Amino acid sequence: MSATPNENTPEQFEKLNVSAPADKAGGAGAVYHAMRHAVGKAGVARAKAALTKLNQKSGFDCPSCAWPDPDGHRSAFEFCENGAKAVASETTASRIDAAFFARHSVSELADRSDHWHDQQGRLTEPMVLREGRSHYEPISWEGAFELVADELKKLSSPNEAVFYTSGRASNEAAFLYQLFVRAFGTNNLPDCSNMCHESSGLALKQSIGVGKGTVTLEDLREAELILVIGQNPGTNHPRMLSTLQQAKEKGARIVSINPLREAGLVAFSHPQRVTQVLGGKTPLADTFVKIRTNGDQALFQAIGKRLFEMEASGRSVLDCDFVNEYTAGLGAYRDSLEAKSWESLLDACGLERSVINELAAAFASKKRIISCWAMGLTQHRNAVATIRDLTNLHLLRGAIGIKGAGMCPVRGHSNVQGDRTMGIYEHMPEWFYKALDKEFGIECPRAVGLNAVQAIRYMKQKSGCVFFALGGNFLSATPDTEYTAQSLRNCSLTVHVSTKLNRSHLITGKKALILPCLGRSEKDEQKSGAQWVSVENSMGIVHSSSGQIPPASPQLKSEVAIVCGLARKVLADRNISIGWSEFESDYASIRSAIERVVPGFENYNLRARQPGGYYLPNPVKERRFETDTGKANFSVAPLDIERAEKGRLLLMTIRSHDQFNTTVYGLNDRYRGVKGERRIVFVNPEDMKRLELSGDDIVDVVSFFNGEQRVSRMYRLVPYDIPEGCVAMYFPEANTLVPIDHIATGSETPASKSVQVEIRKR
């Protein structure tokens, strides 16, 4: 059984069509593709019912990215192209039932592509793969809960179970899920944040005391200088482009720092402006800094070094009042930069001194500065240090805790930040455990649980574990696909709460369950009536989300109902009195419990339901820094750059425009000029000449780490404007090349953006 997508033959590459990258994002093309997906999959009536309520104050939250909605007026079409694709995927008219699984064996399904899996439609009933069987079979909900309970009770310790969470889970489901897991007796609560912004959370917590962003949409509109670093908002957060457009029109300077020049930052045509749908566009980035992969830490240190030089020459660059009152560690930071040579810094980032001088001058001349970033910063070995070095620049200028300035990590999944607030974390602070103990009469375990990478290693070493996933596609989202597949196969039981078929259902333990759940767009009726849930976006706004369309199947349960049903069965013989039935019947009772446990959720039922929701407290916005020193901390870090060895290249994994996370909606990457194929490698033309390769070659890609090699076979090359020595490939396909032990220091996030590889012609 293959853990990776089926390997193409040379003939299948005939569908590949490569053209020049686009010079803008949005416009009529975005409207066309959004509607084509929505109407084509869901039908006119169902698409209209969903899209007209998407991201509305009385509607449901987009199930894709976590970019916030406007606080005030919202248009009737408050969604982007990829949000429409996500909703189309969820509201599709296609169905997967017992007859589908009877027709297709697990091994047959495993040989199909991720795109094919998504096209098959919504899961409609619980399914079980029994030990030794080749096909999934129907099972009742009661039977499914009984099977999970039996397997969990067989474990010699609760710590032999792993409970994963996707960022799509609501606050209510996430809170109950972590409560159930801790009542069961473990803190093994890895989540998708472990694979993405864990580095951001740790770095910001150490530097400024809060592991979240510190700005609002209004701050972005008021900023003078906006850095967009290691991020492709045109594909991954398209609604961010309209905010950048507003900032640009108010005079902001925008700088893109990224190995790839992405169309969305070249220019944007707003799909709701008639003149721009007809061809007009707003140029966005004033400067494109084509940095070498993993050169960001060196860049930020170089800017800091230049700012100190400017200060020493008599220019007033540092905000001395802010630094003296609110920060600690300036001297050590300054000394560390003075000790680094310009030669080493410029060599590490691959930029000219003039570029550094220009960026430093921009920092020195502006006060309202916002830095936005995503996976291009977080998925490197030195990610935590890099983000702290970026924060150092803001501290030098006092560009934090004031209007129009601050830190903006742009989260990927729609409620990944809310899940962490609700306690989905392997090591919550003591106050959280005490609050749970008091509220529910339990004794939470205090031992630190497993994060995602640790869980994969543990399941590989310890046979007979139980793996339970509340949403997501764990196999495809995690690194080292073959290693992770072996870990999952080593389990006695794997369970996935899902809306659609994905690869994680096909690489299983000895037994496996698929538990189908309601989607974000669907009505949720429980005993007390219609229910709504809440989520938290990238900027700390908590708001309601109410499903609007009929469920895909009468057999679907909500995530809340699944967690409550499972908890009743698993904890039945424990002396624990938790009102699981009440929680399932009326979600308001869950929010009342959250209110008593989690600070910032006072009067939760009322405030989350008010139009637009409310902002959670963020002390950094008031220049209160809850760190070990009581101040914002400058950090000192050695220059730790991943360099490709001789004859090798540095690989970063990226998304195509036709996907969100591991969900592949189509085979095109429109803005980069690629159509009909995903098994490609973006390569600098000079590297192709040096390696004697051509675009017609079919190649294998081999990664190297600690004496080990991993191979991903059958790719085509696409010449592209990427720094020499660097290449890019789409994930999840390229995750096979990311070593399980190649992780960020401190956060243990997979270092998927800087992997040493060779390209070998077949």
Tab-separated table of N, CA and C in Angstrom, residues 609-706:
chain	number	residue	atom	x	y	z
A	609	ARG	N	-21.912	36.478	20.120
A	609	ARG	CA	-23.063	36.512	19.224
A	609	ARG	C	-23.327	37.907	18.665
A	610	GLN	N	-22.760	38.936	19.278
A	610	GLN	CA	-22.989	40.276	18.756
A	610	GLN	C	-22.345	40.399	17.380
A	611	PRO	N	-22.917	41.204	16.480
A	611	PRO	CA	-22.400	41.282	15.096
A	611	PRO	C	-20.903	41.581	15.059
A	612	GLY	N	-20.153	40.696	14.430
A	612	GLY	CA	-18.707	40.883	14.318
A	612	GLY	C	-17.905	40.333	15.476
A	613	GLY	N	-18.565	39.946	16.577
A	613	GLY	CA	-17.857	39.377	17.713
A	613	GLY	C	-17.112	40.415	18.527
A	614	TYR	N	-16.037	39.994	19.191
A	614	TYR	CA	-15.284	40.904	20.055
A	614	TYR	C	-13.814	40.505	20.071
A	615	TYR	N	-12.968	41.464	20.453
A	615	TYR	CA	-11.527	41.235	20.529
A	615	TYR	C	-11.155	40.659	21.894
A	616	LEU	N	-10.322	39.640	21.881
A	616	LEU	CA	-9.759	39.139	23.131
A	616	LEU	C	-8.722	40.131	23.656
A	617	PRO	N	-8.519	40.171	24.961
A	617	PRO	CA	-7.488	41.069	25.506
A	617	PRO	C	-6.116	40.717	24.947
A	618	ASN	N	-5.336	41.748	24.643
A	618	ASN	CA	-3.969	41.564	24.175
A	618	ASN	C	-3.112	42.628	24.854
A	619	PRO	N	-2.407	42.264	25.918
A	619	PRO	CA	-1.675	43.271	26.693
A	619	PRO	C	-0.623	44.026	25.892
A	620	VAL	N	-0.083	43.407	24.842
A	620	VAL	CA	0.945	44.083	24.053
A	620	VAL	C	0.386	45.339	23.395
A	621	LYS	N	-0.898	45.323	23.053
A	621	LYS	CA	-1.497	46.508	22.451
A	621	LYS	C	-1.478	47.691	23.415
A	622	GLU	N	-1.358	47.408	24.708
A	622	GLU	CA	-1.259	48.460	25.720
A	622	GLU	C	0.177	48.601	26.228
A	623	ARG	N	1.094	48.003	25.502
A	623	ARG	CA	2.518	48.008	25.868
A	623	ARG	C	2.753	47.409	27.254
A	624	ARG	N	2.033	46.342	27.522
A	624	ARG	CA	2.299	45.523	28.708
A	624	ARG	C	2.894	44.213	28.209
A	625	PHE	N	4.086	43.900	28.680
A	625	PHE	CA	4.818	42.741	28.180
A	625	PHE	C	4.971	41.722	29.305
A	626	GLU	N	4.190	40.653	29.234
A	626	GLU	CA	4.137	39.657	30.303
A	626	GLU	C	5.182	38.571	30.057
A	627	THR	N	6.446	38.986	30.145
A	627	THR	CA	7.579	38.080	29.945
A	627	THR	C	8.269	37.820	31.277
A	628	ASP	N	9.348	37.059	31.230
A	628	ASP	CA	10.076	36.756	32.458
A	628	ASP	C	10.728	37.996	33.065
A	629	THR	N	10.977	39.012	32.243
A	629	THR	CA	11.586	40.249	32.754
A	629	THR	C	10.560	41.344	33.017
A	630	GLY	N	9.322	41.110	32.582
A	630	GLY	CA	8.312	42.152	32.687
A	630	GLY	C	8.438	43.195	31.594
A	631	LYS	N	9.357	42.976	30.658
A	631	LYS	CA	9.580	43.893	29.553
A	631	LYS	C	9.682	43.101	28.250
A	632	ALA	N	9.657	43.830	27.137
A	632	ALA	CA	9.924	43.187	25.850
A	632	ALA	C	11.410	42.867	25.772
A	633	ASN	N	11.732	41.669	25.354
A	633	ASN	CA	13.117	41.187	25.414
A	633	ASN	C	13.787	41.188	24.047
A	634	PHE	N	14.877	41.939	23.930
A	634	PHE	CA	15.760	41.750	22.780
A	634	PHE	C	16.404	40.371	22.900
A	635	SER	N	16.654	39.750	21.772
A	635	SER	CA	17.265	38.424	21.800
A	635	SER	C	18.592	38.442	21.067
A	636	VAL	N	19.432	37.498	21.429
A	636	VAL	CA	20.735	37.318	20.793
A	636	VAL	C	20.792	35.895	20.259
A	637	ALA	N	21.110	35.765	18.984
A	637	ALA	CA	21.160	34.422	18.393
A	637	ALA	C	22.322	34.322	17.430
A	638	PRO	N	22.990	33.185	17.415
A	638	PRO	CA	24.045	32.978	16.413
A	638	PRO	C	23.421	32.895	15.029
A	639	LEU	N	24.186	33.197	14.031
A	639	LEU	CA	23.716	33.086	12.657
A	639	LEU	C	23.726	31.612	12.268
A	640	ASP	N	22.534	31.044	12.086
A	640	ASP	CA	22.397	29.603	11.872
A	640	ASP	C	21.656	29.371	10.560
A	641	ILE	N	22.367	29.503	9.458
A	641	ILE	CA	21.758	29.450	8.135
A	641	ILE	C	21.950	28.072	7.516
A	642	GLU	N	20.874	27.537	6.947
A	642	GLU	CA	20.966	26.271	6.213
A	642	GLU	C	21.593	26.542	4.848
A	643	ARG	N	22.731	25.933	4.584
A	643	ARG	CA	23.421	26.117	3.312
A	643	ARG	C	23.451	24.795	2.543
A	644	ALA	N	23.174	24.881	1.270
A	644	ALA	CA	23.239	23.681	0.440
A	644	ALA	C	24.690	23.277	0.234
A	645	GLU	N	24.979	22.018	0.442
A	645	GLU	CA	26.324	21.524	0.197
A	645	GLU	C	26.608	21.482	-1.305
A	646	LYS	N	27.867	21.339	-1.648
A	646	LYS	CA	28.278	21.355	-3.046
A	646	LYS	C	27.506	20.304	-3.847
A	647	GLY	N	26.966	20.720	-4.961
A	647	GLY	CA	26.228	19.817	-5.824
A	647	GLY	C	24.777	19.655	-5.445
A	648	ARG	N	24.359	20.283	-4.336
A	648	ARG	CA	22.980	20.164	-3.882
A	648	ARG	C	22.255	21.505	-3.990
A	649	LEU	N	20.943	21.449	-3.809
A	649	LEU	CA	20.078	22.617	-3.844
A	649	LEU	C	19.256	22.651	-2.559
A	650	LEU	N	18.688	23.805	-2.258
A	650	LEU	CA	17.884	23.944	-1.049
A	650	LEU	C	16.413	23.999	-1.454
A	651	LEU	N	15.647	23.016	-1.001
A	651	LEU	CA	14.235	22.872	-1.359
A	651	LEU	C	13.338	23.554	-0.334
A	652	MET	N	12.332	24.267	-0.835
A	652	MET	CA	11.236	24.713	0.022
A	652	MET	C	9.932	24.175	-0.562
A	653	THR	N	9.019	23.754	0.312
A	653	THR	CA	7.718	23.277	-0.133
A	653	THR	C	6.752	24.457	-0.175
A	654	ILE	N	5.841	24.436	-1.159
A	654	ILE	CA	4.892	25.523	-1.355
A	654	ILE	C	3.527	24.947	-1.715
A	655	ARG	N	2.500	25.794	-1.682
A	655	ARG	CA	1.174	25.410	-2.165
A	655	ARG	C	0.999	25.874	-3.610
A	656	SER	N	0.113	25.196	-4.338
A	656	SER	CA	-0.354	25.705	-5.617
A	656	SER	C	-1.582	26.581	-5.363
A	657	HIS	N	-2.015	27.283	-6.397
A	657	HIS	CA	-3.197	28.138	-6.234
A	657	HIS	C	-4.463	27.308	-6.124
A	658	ASP	N	-4.440	26.080	-6.602
A	658	ASP	CA	-5.631	25.220	-6.563
A	658	ASP	C	-5.610	24.279	-5.368
A	659	GLN	N	-5.158	24.756	-4.224
A	659	GLN	CA	-5.218	23.931	-3.031
A	659	GLN	C	-5.310	24.796	-1.792
A	660	PHE	N	-5.789	24.195	-0.707
A	660	PHE	CA	-5.701	24.821	0.607
A	660	PHE	C	-5.175	23.773	1.568
A	661	ASN	N	-4.040	24.072	2.184
A	661	ASN	CA	-3.364	23.071	3.010
A	661	ASN	C	-3.219	21.786	2.211
A	662	THR	N	-3.735	20.662	2.704
A	662	THR	CA	-3.533	19.404	1.984
A	662	THR	C	-4.665	19.083	1.015
A	663	THR	N	-5.688	19.929	0.941
A	663	THR	CA	-6.809	19.687	0.040
A	663	THR	C	-6.484	20.241	-1.340
A	664	VAL	N	-6.516	19.380	-2.337
A	664	VAL	CA	-6.178	19.770	-3.701
A	664	VAL	C	-7.466	19.880	-4.512
A	665	TYR	N	-7.807	21.119	-4.902
A	665	TYR	CA	-9.041	21.371	-5.648
A	665	TYR	C	-8.869	21.158	-7.152
A	666	GLY	N	-7.660	21.305	-7.656
A	666	GLY	CA	-7.403	21.170	-9.077
A	666	GLY	C	-5.917	21.034	-9.338
A	667	LEU	N	-5.549	20.950	-10.603
A	667	LEU	CA	-4.156	20.688	-10.983
A	667	LEU	C	-3.465	21.916	-11.562
A	668	ASN	N	-4.020	23.097	-11.327
A	668	ASN	CA	-3.444	24.313	-11.893
A	668	ASN	C	-2.860	25.215	-10.812
A	669	ASP	N	-1.843	25.942	-11.190
A	669	ASP	CA	-1.247	26.979	-10.351
A	669	ASP	C	-1.237	28.246	-11.204
A	670	ARG	N	-2.421	28.829	-11.357
A	670	ARG	CA	-2.661	29.849	-12.372
A	670	ARG	C	-1.699	31.030	-12.291
A	671	TYR	N	-1.451	31.537	-11.096
A	671	TYR	CA	-0.626	32.731	-10.972
A	671	TYR	C	0.846	32.469	-11.298
A	672	ARG	N	1.281	31.221	-11.141
A	672	ARG	CA	2.676	30.904	-11.493
A	672	ARG	C	2.802	30.364	-12.914
A	673	GLY	N	1.685	30.275	-13.626
A	673	GLY	CA	1.740	29.865	-15.027
A	673	GLY	C	1.864	28.373	-15.238
A	674	VAL	N	1.415	27.565	-14.286
A	674	VAL	CA	1.518	26.106	-14.402
A	674	VAL	C	0.114	25.514	-14.460
A	675	LYS	N	-0.121	24.656	-15.439
A	675	LYS	CA	-1.432	24.022	-15.581
A	675	LYS	C	-1.274	22.523	-15.821
A	676	GLY	N	-2.182	21.746	-15.232
A	676	GLY	CA	-2.323	20.340	-15.567
A	676	GLY	C	-1.417	19.370	-14.849
A	677	GLU	N	-0.601	19.837	-13.901
A	677	GLU	CA	0.341	18.921	-13.254
A	677	GLU	C	0.828	19.485	-11.925
A	678	ARG	N	1.081	18.596	-10.973
A	678	ARG	CA	1.611	18.986	-9.667
A	678	ARG	C	3.002	18.418	-9.409
A	679	ARG	N	3.386	17.401	-10.126
A	679	ARG	CA	4.684	16.773	-9.862
A	679	ARG	C	5.771	17.502	-10.659
A	680	ILE	N	6.079	18.707	-10.195
A	680	ILE	CA	7.060	19.552	-10.864
A	680	ILE	C	8.038	20.120	-9.836
A	681	VAL	N	9.178	20.593	-10.362
A	681	VAL	CA	10.189	21.262	-9.546
A	681	VAL	C	10.489	22.611	-10.186
A	682	PHE	N	10.298	23.693	-9.437
A	682	PHE	CA	10.670	25.018	-9.907
A	682	PHE	C	12.181	25.189	-9.706
A	683	VAL	N	12.898	25.496	-10.785
A	683	VAL	CA	14.360	25.557	-10.748
A	683	VAL	C	14.837	26.824	-11.461
A	684	ASN	N	15.887	27.444	-10.932
A	684	ASN	CA	16.513	28.577	-11.605
A	684	ASN	C	17.132	28.104	-12.927
A	685	PRO	N	16.914	28.825	-14.032
A	685	PRO	CA	17.469	28.391	-15.332
A	685	PRO	C	18.984	28.208	-15.317
A	686	GLU	N	19.711	29.032	-14.550
A	686	GLU	CA	21.166	28.873	-14.482
A	686	GLU	C	21.551	27.569	-13.797
A	687	ASP	N	20.784	27.170	-12.785
A	687	ASP	CA	21.039	25.879	-12.141
A	687	ASP	C	20.779	24.740	-13.114
A	688	MET	N	19.750	24.891	-13.951
A	688	MET	CA	19.465	23.853	-14.935
A	688	MET	C	20.633	23.709	-15.916
A	689	LYS	N	21.187	24.834	-16.352
A	689	LYS	CA	22.347	24.765	-17.255
A	689	LYS	C	23.526	24.101	-16.567
A	690	ARG	N	23.770	24.510	-15.332
A	690	ARG	CA	24.922	23.979	-14.595
A	690	ARG	C	24.795	22.470	-14.393
A	691	LEU	N	23.569	22.008	-14.150
A	691	LEU	CA	23.334	20.590	-13.901
A	691	LEU	C	23.042	19.816	-15.187
A	692	GLU	N	23.094	20.520	-16.322
A	692	GLU	CA	22.848	19.907	-17.636
A	692	GLU	C	21.471	19.250	-17.679
A	693	LEU	N	20.463	20.034	-17.272
A	693	LEU	CA	19.087	19.571	-17.259
A	693	LEU	C	18.256	20.431	-18.197
A	694	SER	N	17.151	19.859	-18.675
A	694	SER	CA	16.226	20.611	-19.525
A	694	SER	C	14.803	20.395	-19.030
A	695	GLY	N	13.892	21.232	-19.532
A	695	GLY	CA	12.498	21.123	-19.121
A	695	GLY	C	11.832	19.844	-19.575
A	696	ASP	N	12.443	19.134	-20.510
A	696	ASP	CA	11.872	17.864	-20.979
A	696	ASP	C	12.310	16.673	-20.132
A	697	ASP	N	13.264	16.905	-19.254
A	697	ASP	CA	13.789	15.796	-18.457
A	697	ASP	C	12.781	15.352	-17.398
A	698	ILE	N	12.780	14.064	-17.150
A	698	ILE	CA	12.034	13.496	-16.022
A	698	ILE	C	13.061	13.131	-14.958
A	699	VAL	N	12.826	13.594	-13.743
A	699	VAL	CA	13.852	13.491	-12.708
A	699	VAL	C	13.283	12.887	-11.426
A	700	ASP	N	14.190	12.415	-10.604
A	700	ASP	CA	13.902	12.074	-9.219
A	700	ASP	C	14.538	13.145	-8.344
A	701	VAL	N	13.945	13.386	-7.189
A	701	VAL	CA	14.507	14.335	-6.224
A	701	VAL	C	14.886	13.554	-4.977
A	702	VAL	N	16.140	13.735	-4.530
A	702	VAL	CA	16.671	13.000	-3.382
A	702	VAL	C	17.031	14.009	-2.291
A	703	SER	N	16.543	13.794	-1.063
A	703	SER	CA	16.912	14.676	0.044
A	703	SER	C	17.938	13.989	0.938
A	704	PHE	N	18.704	14.809	1.676
A	704	PHE	CA	19.801	14.312	2.507
A	704	PHE	C	19.688	14.908	3.906
A	705	PHE	N	19.888	14.035	4.903
A	705	PHE	CA	19.880	14.512	6.288
A	705	PHE	C	20.534	13.452	7.168
A	706	ASN	N	21.563	13.862	7.888
A	706	ASN	CA	22.236	12.968	8.848
A	706	ASN	C	22.577	11.602	8.253
